[in-house]
Amino acid sequence: DQQVKQNSPSLSVQEGRISILNCDYTNSMFDYFLWYKKYPAEGPTFLISISSIKDKNEDGRFTVFLNKSAKHLSLHIVPSQPGDSAVYFCAARMNRDDKIIFGKGTRLHILP
Amino acid sequence: DTAVSQTPKYLVTQMGNDKSIKCEQNLGHDTMYWYKQDSKKFLKIMFSYNNKELIINETVPNRFSPKSPDKAHLNLHINSLELGDSAVYFCASSQGLGLAGADTQYFGPGTRLTVL
């Protein structure tokens, strides 16, 4: 039972353009949504989060948008840089417990 | 200084053996976790400990036993290893229980376990 889904296993974007990574979820009880970035042979690193009561959170080149009615969130990276090439995990959690539910990840390739 | 460290990085062993993976965090965090990333790339929580007490225990076979000697360490012992245990295991830590908000979890580099 996949509560957090990332339907695109990979995405290629030209350097300097906008990267948009998508995520869908099924559980309307989630209170927070998070994005993690993972390089090969390293653990995931927290990137940005958004509370379920917000619809947008921005941090530098990274913006996360939340559409609760569609149970959809997206991560925008602009402009994309070579160092952004990594696997991006969408994740969600409820305030009542400490469990983070991860999606399967999307591999982002930034092309020169 | 590595915030969350795991040893070993790679572990290759035969079916039926017993093995341990160690995890240490130097962040002063109260909560530590073990995650498993299987061949399908799903990253799933196995256990969490807060101040040496078990908080989350997902439906993991009892061959897996976490041990927390102190709040900076959470080791994972696996008995009678099976082929299906082959995966990457990640340790993580966070400041609290996350009940007040999006408490960030910091991950270790992972341990790739291969059971032959």
mmCIF file of N, CA and C in Angstrom, chain B residues 8-79:
data_model
loop_
_atom_site.group_PDB
_atom_site.id
_atom_site.type_symbol
_atom_site.label_atom_id
_atom_site.label_comp_id
_atom_site.label_asym_id
_atom_site.label_seq_id
_atom_site.Cartn_x
_atom_site.Cartn_y
_atom_site.Cartn_z
ATOM 1 N N PRO B 8 29.546 -1.700 9.239
ATOM 2 C CA PRO B 8 30.403 -1.403 8.098
ATOM 3 C C PRO B 8 29.622 -0.740 6.958
ATOM 4 N N LYS B 9 30.311 -0.295 5.941
ATOM 5 C CA LYS B 9 29.652 0.286 4.778
ATOM 6 C C LYS B 9 29.119 -0.818 3.866
ATOM 7 N N TYR B 10 29.872 -1.910 3.792
ATOM 8 C CA TYR B 10 29.458 -3.067 3.005
ATOM 9 C C TYR B 10 29.575 -4.313 3.882
ATOM 10 N N LEU B 11 28.627 -5.213 3.693
ATOM 11 C CA LEU B 11 28.632 -6.449 4.469
ATOM 12 C C LEU B 11 28.149 -7.570 3.565
ATOM 13 N N VAL B 12 29.018 -8.529 3.324
ATOM 14 C CA VAL B 12 28.656 -9.690 2.502
ATOM 15 C C VAL B 12 28.768 -10.911 3.390
ATOM 16 N N THR B 13 27.709 -11.709 3.418
ATOM 17 C CA THR B 13 27.700 -12.832 4.344
ATOM 18 C C THR B 13 26.844 -13.966 3.797
ATOM 19 N N GLN B 14 26.982 -15.113 4.400
ATOM 20 C CA GLN B 14 26.222 -16.293 3.974
ATOM 21 C C GLN B 14 24.878 -16.358 4.684
ATOM 22 N N MET B 15 23.934 -16.998 4.036
ATOM 23 C CA MET B 15 22.629 -17.271 4.652
ATOM 24 C C MET B 15 22.823 -18.000 5.968
ATOM 25 N N GLY B 16 22.012 -17.651 6.940
ATOM 26 C CA GLY B 16 22.058 -18.349 8.222
ATOM 27 C C GLY B 16 22.973 -17.719 9.254
ATOM 28 N N ASN B 17 23.855 -16.827 8.778
ATOM 29 C CA ASN B 17 24.762 -16.157 9.724
ATOM 30 C C ASN B 17 24.035 -15.090 10.528
ATOM 31 N N ASP B 18 24.707 -14.670 11.609
ATOM 32 C CA ASP B 18 24.222 -13.560 12.433
ATOM 33 C C ASP B 18 25.197 -12.397 12.241
ATOM 34 N N LYS B 19 24.646 -11.213 12.020
ATOM 35 C CA LYS B 19 25.514 -10.053 11.804
ATOM 36 C C LYS B 19 24.954 -8.828 12.512
ATOM 37 N N SER B 20 25.821 -7.845 12.716
ATOM 38 C CA SER B 20 25.405 -6.583 13.337
ATOM 39 C C SER B 20 25.872 -5.405 12.511
ATOM 40 N N ILE B 21 25.074 -4.366 12.534
ATOM 41 C CA ILE B 21 25.444 -3.085 11.922
ATOM 42 C C ILE B 21 25.395 -2.041 13.044
ATOM 43 N N LYS B 22 26.448 -1.235 13.099
ATOM 44 C CA LYS B 22 26.505 -0.241 14.179
ATOM 45 C C LYS B 22 26.159 1.137 13.656
ATOM 46 N N CYS B 23 25.559 1.928 14.527
ATOM 47 C CA CYS B 23 25.236 3.309 14.171
ATOM 48 C C CYS B 23 25.523 4.215 15.352
ATOM 49 N N GLU B 24 26.127 5.335 15.031
ATOM 50 C CA GLU B 24 26.429 6.329 16.063
ATOM 51 C C GLU B 24 26.093 7.716 15.534
ATOM 52 N N GLN B 25 25.531 8.554 16.390
ATOM 53 C CA GLN B 25 25.294 9.943 16.000
ATOM 54 C C GLN B 25 25.923 10.870 17.049
ATOM 55 N N ASN B 26 26.556 11.928 16.552
ATOM 56 C CA ASN B 26 27.207 12.880 17.452
ATOM 57 C C ASN B 26 26.489 14.225 17.458
ATOM 58 N N LEU B 27 25.197 14.187 17.150
ATOM 59 C CA LEU B 27 24.398 15.409 17.068
ATOM 60 C C LEU B 27 23.682 15.723 18.379
ATOM 61 N N GLY B 28 23.784 14.833 19.344
ATOM 62 C CA GLY B 28 23.061 15.038 20.595
ATOM 63 C C GLY B 28 21.573 14.802 20.475
ATOM 64 N N HIS B 29 21.163 14.095 19.437
ATOM 65 C CA HIS B 29 19.744 13.843 19.204
ATOM 66 C C HIS B 29 19.194 12.800 20.162
ATOM 67 N N ASP B 30 17.879 12.891 20.377
ATOM 68 C CA ASP B 30 17.225 11.963 21.288
ATOM 69 C C ASP B 30 16.653 10.729 20.590
ATOM 70 N N THR B 31 16.414 10.836 19.295
ATOM 71 C CA THR B 31 15.720 9.756 18.595
ATOM 72 C C THR B 31 16.577 9.208 17.466
ATOM 73 N N MET B 32 16.610 7.887 17.360
ATOM 74 C CA MET B 32 17.352 7.238 16.288
ATOM 75 C C MET B 32 16.468 6.218 15.603
ATOM 76 N N TYR B 33 16.799 5.932 14.339
ATOM 77 C CA TYR B 33 15.943 5.104 13.492
ATOM 78 C C TYR B 33 16.791 4.129 12.677
ATOM 79 N N TRP B 34 16.131 3.060 12.263
ATOM 80 C CA TRP B 34 16.677 2.203 11.218
ATOM 81 C C TRP B 34 15.664 2.117 10.087
ATOM 82 N N TYR B 35 16.185 2.306 8.857
ATOM 83 C CA TYR B 35 15.383 2.185 7.646
ATOM 84 C C TYR B 35 15.994 1.097 6.769
ATOM 85 N N LYS B 36 15.139 0.488 5.957
ATOM 86 C CA LYS B 36 15.600 -0.494 4.978
ATOM 87 C C LYS B 36 15.195 -0.022 3.582
ATOM 88 N N GLN B 37 16.158 -0.003 2.672
ATOM 89 C CA GLN B 37 15.848 0.292 1.272
ATOM 90 C C GLN B 37 16.047 -0.980 0.481
ATOM 91 N N ASP B 38 14.952 -1.531 -0.019
ATOM 92 C CA ASP B 38 15.028 -2.819 -0.693
ATOM 93 C C ASP B 38 15.383 -2.659 -2.171
ATOM 94 N N SER B 39 15.345 -3.776 -2.878
ATOM 95 C CA SER B 39 15.769 -3.772 -4.286
ATOM 96 C C SER B 39 14.848 -2.917 -5.156
ATOM 97 N N LYS B 40 13.625 -2.716 -4.709
ATOM 98 C CA LYS B 40 12.697 -1.865 -5.451
ATOM 99 C C LYS B 40 12.847 -0.400 -5.061
ATOM 100 N N LYS B 41 13.835 -0.106 -4.249
ATOM 101 C CA LYS B 41 14.202 1.264 -3.862
ATOM 102 C C LYS B 41 13.268 1.901 -2.839
ATOM 103 N N PHE B 42 12.305 1.127 -2.313
ATOM 104 C CA PHE B 42 11.474 1.696 -1.261
ATOM 105 C C PHE B 42 12.290 1.844 0.012
ATOM 106 N N LEU B 43 12.167 3.020 0.629
ATOM 107 C CA LEU B 43 12.856 3.306 1.882
ATOM 108 C C LEU B 43 11.809 3.235 2.980
ATOM 109 N N LYS B 44 11.920 2.216 3.831
ATOM 110 C CA LYS B 44 10.872 1.994 4.839
ATOM 111 C C LYS B 44 11.447 1.949 6.235
ATOM 112 N N ILE B 45 10.732 2.560 7.161
ATOM 113 C CA ILE B 45 11.202 2.560 8.538
ATOM 114 C C ILE B 45 11.039 1.165 9.143
ATOM 115 N N MET B 46 12.018 0.803 9.968
ATOM 116 C CA MET B 46 11.954 -0.469 10.683
ATOM 117 C C MET B 46 11.710 -0.212 12.171
ATOM 118 N N PHE B 47 12.551 0.616 12.758
ATOM 119 C CA PHE B 47 12.481 0.884 14.195
ATOM 120 C C PHE B 47 12.793 2.350 14.472
ATOM 121 N N SER B 48 12.304 2.838 15.609
ATOM 122 C CA SER B 48 12.837 4.084 16.135
ATOM 123 C C SER B 48 12.955 3.957 17.648
ATOM 124 N N TYR B 49 13.965 4.598 18.179
ATOM 125 C CA TYR B 49 14.227 4.617 19.606
ATOM 126 C C TYR B 49 14.330 6.072 20.049
ATOM 127 N N ASN B 50 13.702 6.378 21.180
ATOM 128 C CA ASN B 50 13.836 7.698 21.784
ATOM 129 C C ASN B 50 14.404 7.523 23.177
ATOM 130 N N ASN B 51 15.566 8.125 23.420
ATOM 131 C CA ASN B 51 16.229 7.970 24.715
ATOM 132 C C ASN B 51 16.302 6.508 25.151
ATOM 133 N N LYS B 52 16.741 5.674 24.246
ATOM 134 C CA LYS B 52 16.963 4.245 24.477
ATOM 135 C C LYS B 52 15.679 3.430 24.603
ATOM 136 N N GLU B 53 14.523 4.044 24.386
ATOM 137 C CA GLU B 53 13.272 3.297 24.450
ATOM 138 C C GLU B 53 12.673 3.100 23.066
ATOM 139 N N LEU B 54 12.180 1.904 22.815
ATOM 140 C CA LEU B 54 11.585 1.595 21.518
ATOM 141 C C LEU B 54 10.285 2.368 21.337
ATOM 142 N N ILE B 55 10.189 3.101 20.217
ATOM 143 C CA ILE B 55 8.993 3.891 19.944
ATOM 144 C C ILE B 55 8.208 3.294 18.775
ATOM 145 N N ILE B 56 8.914 3.046 17.683
ATOM 146 C CA ILE B 56 8.278 2.477 16.501
ATOM 147 C C ILE B 56 8.891 1.108 16.241
ATOM 148 N N ASN B 57 8.048 0.135 16.002
ATOM 149 C CA ASN B 57 8.501 -1.190 15.611
ATOM 150 C C ASN B 57 7.559 -1.664 14.526
ATOM 151 N N GLU B 58 7.970 -1.480 13.293
ATOM 152 C CA GLU B 58 7.128 -1.898 12.184
ATOM 153 C C GLU B 58 7.126 -3.424 12.099
ATOM 154 N N THR B 59 6.349 -3.943 11.178
ATOM 155 C CA THR B 59 6.249 -5.401 11.095
ATOM 156 C C THR B 59 7.525 -5.981 10.514
ATOM 157 N N VAL B 60 8.511 -6.059 11.371
ATOM 158 C CA VAL B 60 9.823 -6.572 10.990
ATOM 159 C C VAL B 60 9.989 -7.929 11.669
ATOM 160 N N PRO B 61 10.548 -8.942 10.952
ATOM 161 C CA PRO B 61 10.755 -10.244 11.596
ATOM 162 C C PRO B 61 11.555 -10.115 12.881
ATOM 163 N N ASN B 62 11.256 -10.959 13.864
ATOM 164 C CA ASN B 62 11.965 -10.822 15.134
ATOM 165 C C ASN B 62 13.410 -11.295 15.049
ATOM 166 N N ARG B 63 13.848 -11.679 13.871
ATOM 167 C CA ARG B 63 15.281 -11.935 13.665
ATOM 168 C C ARG B 63 16.072 -10.618 13.720
ATOM 169 N N PHE B 64 15.350 -9.518 13.544
ATOM 170 C CA PHE B 64 15.975 -8.196 13.602
ATOM 171 C C PHE B 64 15.781 -7.629 15.002
ATOM 172 N N SER B 65 16.875 -7.316 15.664
ATOM 173 C CA SER B 65 16.733 -6.760 17.008
ATOM 174 C C SER B 65 17.631 -5.533 17.154
ATOM 175 N N PRO B 66 17.008 -4.383 17.370
ATOM 176 C CA PRO B 66 17.800 -3.180 17.622
ATOM 177 C C PRO B 66 18.269 -3.167 19.081
ATOM 178 N N LYS B 67 19.447 -2.575 19.265
ATOM 179 C CA LYS B 67 19.984 -2.465 20.626
ATOM 180 C C LYS B 67 20.520 -1.044 20.803
ATOM 181 N N SER B 68 20.061 -0.375 21.842
ATOM 182 C CA SER B 68 20.499 1.001 22.068
ATOM 183 C C SER B 68 21.210 1.077 23.418
ATOM 184 N N PRO B 69 22.539 0.973 23.425
ATOM 185 C CA PRO B 69 23.274 1.030 24.694
ATOM 186 C C PRO B 69 23.225 2.408 25.338
ATOM 187 N N ASP B 70 23.103 3.440 24.495
ATOM 188 C CA ASP B 70 22.935 4.801 24.989
ATOM 189 C C ASP B 70 22.285 5.595 23.867
ATOM 190 N N LYS B 71 21.921 6.833 24.129
ATOM 191 C CA LYS B 71 21.097 7.510 23.130
ATOM 192 C C LYS B 71 21.886 7.939 21.889
ATOM 193 N N ALA B 72 23.204 7.789 21.928
ATOM 194 C CA ALA B 72 24.003 8.123 20.752
ATOM 195 C C ALA B 72 24.225 6.922 19.834
ATOM 196 N N HIS B 73 23.803 5.754 20.262
ATOM 197 C CA HIS B 73 24.046 4.533 19.497
ATOM 198 C C HIS B 73 22.770 3.733 19.325
ATOM 199 N N LEU B 74 22.589 3.219 18.112
ATOM 200 C CA LEU B 74 21.498 2.272 17.866
ATOM 201 C C LEU B 74 22.029 1.234 16.894
ATOM 202 N N ASN B 75 22.314 0.059 17.416
ATOM 203 C CA ASN B 75 22.876 -1.011 16.614
ATOM 204 C C ASN B 75 21.769 -1.955 16.162
ATOM 205 N N LEU B 76 21.983 -2.584 15.022
ATOM 206 C CA LEU B 76 20.986 -3.503 14.469
ATOM 207 C C LEU B 76 21.598 -4.888 14.360
ATOM 208 N N HIS B 77 21.011 -5.824 15.080
ATOM 209 C CA HIS B 77 21.471 -7.216 15.029
ATOM 210 C C HIS B 77 20.489 -8.022 14.185
ATOM 211 N N ILE B 78 21.047 -8.827 13.313
ATOM 212 C CA ILE B 78 20.185 -9.653 12.467
ATOM 213 C C ILE B 78 20.631 -11.108 12.626
ATOM 214 N N ASN B 79 19.713 -11.947 13.041
ATOM 215 C CA ASN B 79 20.016 -13.370 13.229
ATOM 216 C C ASN B 79 19.509 -14.164 12.033
#
